[in-house]
Short mmCIF file of C-alpha atoms and ligand atoms in Angstrom, two decimals:
data_model
loop_
_atom_site.label_atom_id
_atom_site.label_comp_id
_atom_site.label_asym_id
_atom_site.label_seq_id
_atom_site.Cartn_x
_atom_site.Cartn_y
_atom_site.Cartn_z
CA MET A 840 -42.02 -40.36 12.32
CA GLU A 841 -39.86 -39.49 15.38
CA ASP A 842 -38.10 -42.34 16.42
CA ASN A 843 -38.17 -41.09 20.05
CA LEU A 844 -41.09 -39.59 21.08
CA HIS A 845 -40.86 -36.31 23.25
CA GLU A 846 -43.74 -35.27 25.39
CA TRP A 847 -43.67 -32.39 23.16
CA CYS A 848 -44.31 -34.51 20.19
CA ILE A 849 -47.38 -36.24 21.82
CA LEU A 850 -49.09 -33.09 22.92
CA GLU A 851 -49.36 -32.07 18.97
CA TYR A 852 -50.52 -35.44 18.43
CA CYS A 853 -53.25 -34.96 21.52
CA HIS A 854 -53.52 -31.84 19.80
CA ILE A 855 -54.27 -33.17 15.74
CA SER A 856 -57.28 -35.46 17.42
CA THR A 857 -59.39 -32.52 18.51
CA PHE A 858 -59.87 -31.66 14.86
CA ILE A 859 -59.56 -34.01 12.95
CA PRO A 860 -61.24 -37.00 13.02
CA THR A 861 -59.26 -40.18 14.61
CA SER A 862 -60.02 -42.68 11.65
CA ASN A 863 -58.85 -40.18 9.24
CA ILE A 864 -55.50 -39.77 11.01
CA TYR A 865 -52.34 -42.32 9.73
CA PHE A 866 -48.68 -42.65 11.61
CA THR A 867 -46.64 -44.37 9.32
CA ASN A 868 -42.72 -45.88 10.13
CA LEU A 869 -43.12 -45.90 13.83
CA SER A 870 -40.89 -47.63 15.72
CA LYS A 871 -42.40 -50.54 17.59
CA THR A 872 -41.58 -48.51 20.88
CA ALA A 873 -43.65 -45.47 19.85
CA GLU A 874 -46.81 -47.47 18.65
CA SER A 875 -46.97 -48.98 21.76
CA THR A 876 -46.48 -45.69 23.40
CA LEU A 877 -49.35 -44.81 21.22
CA LEU A 878 -51.84 -47.43 21.12
CA ASP A 879 -52.02 -46.30 25.09
CA ILE A 880 -53.29 -42.72 24.69
CA LYS A 881 -57.46 -42.00 24.85
CA LYS A 882 -57.37 -39.16 23.06
CA LEU A 883 -56.07 -41.00 20.03
CA GLN A 884 -58.00 -43.66 20.20
CA GLY A 885 -59.29 -44.82 16.41
CA VAL A 886 -56.07 -43.84 14.79
CA ASN A 887 -54.40 -45.50 12.42
CA PHE A 888 -50.77 -46.79 13.40
CA PHE A 889 -48.29 -48.34 10.55
CA THR A 890 -44.93 -49.49 11.87
CA ASN A 891 -44.30 -49.71 7.84
CA HIS A 892 -42.84 -46.96 6.08
CA ILE A 893 -45.47 -44.37 3.81
CA ILE A 894 -44.00 -46.30 0.21
CA ASP A 895 -44.40 -49.65 1.78
CA LEU A 896 -48.66 -49.32 2.10
CA ASN A 897 -50.91 -49.67 -0.74
CA PHE A 898 -51.56 -46.11 -1.00
CA ALA A 899 -52.11 -44.18 -4.48
CA LYS A 900 -48.38 -42.34 -4.41
CA ASP A 901 -50.37 -40.09 -7.05
CA LYS A 902 -53.28 -39.47 -4.76
CA ILE A 903 -50.45 -38.18 -1.63
CA CYS A 904 -49.51 -34.23 -0.76
CA LEU A 905 -46.03 -33.83 0.75
CA LEU A 906 -46.49 -30.64 2.66
CA ASP A 907 -43.40 -28.93 2.13
CA PRO A 908 -41.85 -25.66 2.62
CA SER A 909 -39.98 -25.91 -0.05
CA SER A 910 -42.40 -26.49 -2.37
CA LYS A 911 -42.53 -23.97 -5.30
CA ASN A 912 -46.26 -24.75 -5.09
CA ILE A 913 -49.09 -23.06 -2.62
CA LEU A 914 -51.60 -25.25 -1.03
CA LYS A 915 -54.80 -23.97 -2.65
CA PRO A 916 -58.54 -25.37 -2.08
CA GLU A 917 -58.83 -27.07 -5.11
CA ASP A 918 -56.12 -29.07 -4.17
CA GLY A 919 -58.34 -31.01 -1.91
CA ASN A 920 -60.16 -32.95 -4.96
CA GLU A 921 -56.60 -33.72 -6.44
CA PHE A 922 -55.33 -35.69 -3.74
CA GLU A 923 -56.55 -37.37 -0.55
CA TYR A 924 -53.53 -38.10 1.05
CA PHE A 925 -51.33 -35.18 2.62
CA LEU A 926 -48.68 -36.31 4.29
CA PHE A 927 -46.59 -34.36 6.66
CA GLY A 928 -43.13 -35.05 8.51
CA GLY A 929 -44.27 -36.55 12.09
CA ILE A 930 -40.82 -34.56 12.94
CA LEU A 931 -40.27 -31.80 15.62
CA GLY A 932 -38.90 -28.43 14.24
CA ASP A 933 -35.77 -26.73 15.02
CA ASP A 934 -34.36 -23.34 14.87
CA PRO A 935 -32.57 -23.32 11.98
CA PRO A 936 -34.70 -25.86 10.56
CA ARG A 937 -32.23 -28.62 9.00
CA ASP A 938 -34.52 -29.49 6.62
CA ARG A 939 -35.76 -32.86 7.34
CA THR A 940 -38.73 -32.70 5.28
CA CYS A 941 -35.92 -34.25 2.57
CA GLU A 942 -36.86 -37.55 3.78
CA LEU A 943 -39.94 -37.65 2.09
CA ARG A 944 -39.66 -35.48 -0.56
CA LYS A 945 -35.96 -37.71 -1.37
CA HIS A 946 -39.72 -40.71 -2.74
CA GLY A 947 -41.38 -38.45 -5.63
CA PHE A 948 -44.57 -37.08 -3.86
CA LYS A 949 -46.06 -34.08 -5.73
CA THR A 950 -45.73 -30.91 -3.01
CA ARG A 951 -47.36 -28.06 -1.56
CA SER A 952 -46.10 -25.28 0.77
CA LEU A 953 -48.02 -23.53 2.72
CA GLY A 954 -45.56 -20.84 2.98
CA ASN A 955 -42.01 -19.67 3.90
CA MET A 956 -42.32 -20.03 7.92
CA GLN A 957 -41.82 -23.10 9.82
CA MET A 958 -45.17 -24.30 11.25
CA THR A 959 -45.57 -26.94 14.40
CA THR A 960 -46.63 -30.15 12.66
CA ASP A 961 -50.08 -29.22 14.00
CA THR A 962 -50.72 -26.26 12.90
CA ALA A 963 -49.76 -27.17 9.25
CA ILE A 964 -52.33 -30.45 9.21
CA ASN A 965 -54.67 -27.12 10.87
CA VAL A 966 -53.81 -25.18 8.25
CA THR A 967 -53.89 -27.52 5.61
CA LYS A 968 -57.39 -28.96 6.98
CA ARG A 969 -59.05 -25.35 6.53
CA VAL A 970 -57.69 -25.11 3.34
CA VAL A 971 -58.48 -28.04 1.33
CA GLU A 972 -61.62 -28.62 3.45
CA ASP A 973 -62.47 -25.29 4.60
CA LYS A 974 -61.43 -23.39 2.05
CA VAL A 975 -59.83 -20.64 2.96
CA ALA A 976 -56.55 -19.71 1.34
CA VAL A 977 -53.84 -19.86 3.30
CA ASP A 978 -52.77 -16.31 3.65
CA GLN A 979 -56.89 -15.24 4.66
CA ILE A 980 -55.09 -17.81 7.78
CA PRO A 981 -54.93 -15.26 10.90
CA TYR A 982 -51.47 -16.72 12.68
CA ILE A 983 -49.02 -15.30 14.45
CA ASP A 984 -44.66 -15.67 13.86
CA PHE A 985 -42.65 -16.37 16.69
CA PRO A 986 -45.10 -15.37 20.22
CA GLU A 987 -43.73 -14.96 23.36
CA ILE A 988 -44.52 -17.31 25.81
CA LYS A 989 -44.49 -16.14 29.79
CA ILE A 990 -43.17 -19.34 31.64
CA SER A 991 -42.17 -17.39 34.86
CA ALA A 992 -43.10 -13.86 36.03
CA GLN A 993 -39.33 -13.28 35.04
CA GLU A 994 -39.26 -15.67 31.77
CA SER A 995 -40.76 -16.05 28.28
CA VAL A 996 -39.37 -18.41 25.77
CA ILE A 997 -39.87 -17.47 22.18
CA MET A 998 -41.08 -19.88 19.96
CA PRO A 999 -39.47 -20.58 16.35
CA PHE A 1000 -42.66 -21.01 14.24
CA ARG A 1001 -45.68 -19.89 13.00
CA TYR A 1002 -49.16 -20.40 14.61
CA ILE A 1003 -52.72 -19.96 14.23
CA ALA A 1004 -53.45 -17.04 15.77
CA VAL A 1005 -56.67 -17.21 17.80
CA PRO A 1006 -58.72 -14.76 20.23
CA HIS A 1007 -57.34 -15.23 23.84
CA PRO A 1008 -60.07 -17.77 26.14
CA ASN A 1009 -60.45 -15.01 28.21
CA GLN A 1010 -61.96 -12.12 25.57
CA SER A 1011 -65.05 -10.99 26.43
CA THR A 1012 -67.37 -11.96 23.69
CA LEU A 1013 -68.84 -8.02 24.07
CA GLN A 1014 -65.81 -6.63 22.16
CA THR A 1015 -66.70 -5.85 18.70
CA THR A 1016 -64.06 -4.08 16.07
CA THR A 1017 -61.50 -6.07 14.56
CA ASP A 1018 -59.11 -3.80 16.05
CA GLU A 1019 -59.99 -4.49 19.96
CA LEU A 1020 -59.57 -9.04 19.08
CA LYS A 1021 -56.45 -8.40 17.42
CA LEU A 1022 -54.73 -7.29 20.43
CA ASN A 1023 -56.05 -10.34 21.90
CA LEU A 1024 -55.35 -13.26 19.78
CA VAL A 1025 -52.90 -15.80 21.00
CA PRO A 1026 -51.24 -18.36 19.08
CA LEU A 1027 -53.27 -21.88 19.13
CA LEU A 1028 -51.42 -24.09 21.03
CA PRO A 1029 -51.66 -27.85 21.74
CA GLU A 1030 -53.43 -28.66 25.29
CA GLY A 1031 -50.40 -28.79 28.10
CA MET A 1032 -47.61 -27.02 26.16
CA ILE A 1033 -47.39 -23.57 27.82
CA GLU A 1034 -47.63 -26.01 30.98
CA LEU A 1035 -44.87 -28.56 29.56
CA LEU A 1036 -42.99 -24.60 28.56
CA LYS A 1037 -42.58 -24.04 32.40
CA LYS A 1038 -41.24 -27.65 33.20
CA ASP A 1039 -38.02 -27.70 30.31
CA GLY A 1040 -38.08 -24.38 29.41
CA ASP A 1041 -35.81 -23.09 26.65
CA MET A 1042 -34.56 -27.12 27.44
CA ALA A 1043 -37.14 -27.51 24.60
CA PHE A 1044 -35.79 -26.88 22.01
CA GLU A 1045 -32.44 -28.90 22.64
CA PHE A 1046 -33.94 -32.14 20.70
C1 LIG B 1217 -42.59 -29.05 12.62
S1 LIG B 1217 -42.55 -29.74 10.16
C2 LIG B 1217 -40.86 -30.18 9.95
C3 LIG B 1217 -39.97 -29.00 9.91
C4 LIG B 1217 -38.15 -29.83 10.54
N1 LIG B 1217 -37.17 -28.57 10.64
C5 LIG B 1217 -37.98 -29.63 8.52
O1 LIG B 1217 -37.10 -28.55 7.90
O2 LIG B 1217 -38.73 -30.03 7.85
C6 LIG B 1217 -43.04 -30.94 10.28
C7 LIG B 1217 -43.81 -30.90 9.18
O3 LIG B 1217 -44.91 -30.05 9.15
C8 LIG B 1217 -44.90 -29.95 7.63
N2 LIG B 1217 -45.16 -28.18 7.69
C9 LIG B 1217 -44.76 -27.19 8.37
N3 LIG B 1217 -44.03 -26.09 8.32
C10 LIG B 1217 -44.24 -26.26 6.80
C11 LIG B 1217 -44.95 -24.91 5.35
N4 LIG B 1217 -44.42 -23.82 6.14
N5 LIG B 1217 -45.31 -25.71 4.83
C12 LIG B 1217 -45.24 -26.87 4.41
N6 LIG B 1217 -45.41 -27.68 5.01
C13 LIG B 1217 -44.49 -27.02 6.32
C14 LIG B 1217 -44.03 -29.89 6.96
O4 LIG B 1217 -44.64 -31.44 6.29
C15 LIG B 1217 -43.03 -30.64 8.14
O5 LIG B 1217 -42.60 -32.29 7.77
#
């Protein structure tokens, strides 16, 4: 878990609580400061917070699957039967990626990949849920890679990640063809992310 909780992380963590029940979410290896910040966030009420490292908690290691972009094995719907816990690096993406997931890999967990494109943490968790719970294959989920987000009349920011693609929220429900739908797909971003990008601009990638 990041020591320093950037606003970006907090938006991603709150987003996770919109598709995973908070009692099923565990944050481990939190610094005391990060723990007290997160404890005050209403949307995260019910989340299990630990300052201990995952290795020091009593989870059966062979029931934990580390989501690791460099794994040779792609996550499959049947992995939902083998594993009870899915472990993600609570770290921000960088461009180019610095492979900070290695901090967890070195403990020898079994690993699965969601493909070779770097996803944001909330996206990786959402994709994992769709695969192991909703039983959808990783390559059957619609994605948008490197979306360009307009932050003012003249400026836009390219997000160097893969996101789940969803229909534009203002799209007419009368549209019927797949092609029309595709044209109106937008990346599934945490609530408040566009406003944060407008505030931070390109600075958002300089962590
Ligand atoms: C934003 S990513 C951090 C990536 C970081 N730059 C790195 O290279 O390790 C946060 C976490 O999401 C998960 N993740 C992101 N993309 C993934 C992918 N394509 N396959 C598997 N896990 C992924 C990993 O658990 C990763 O630690």
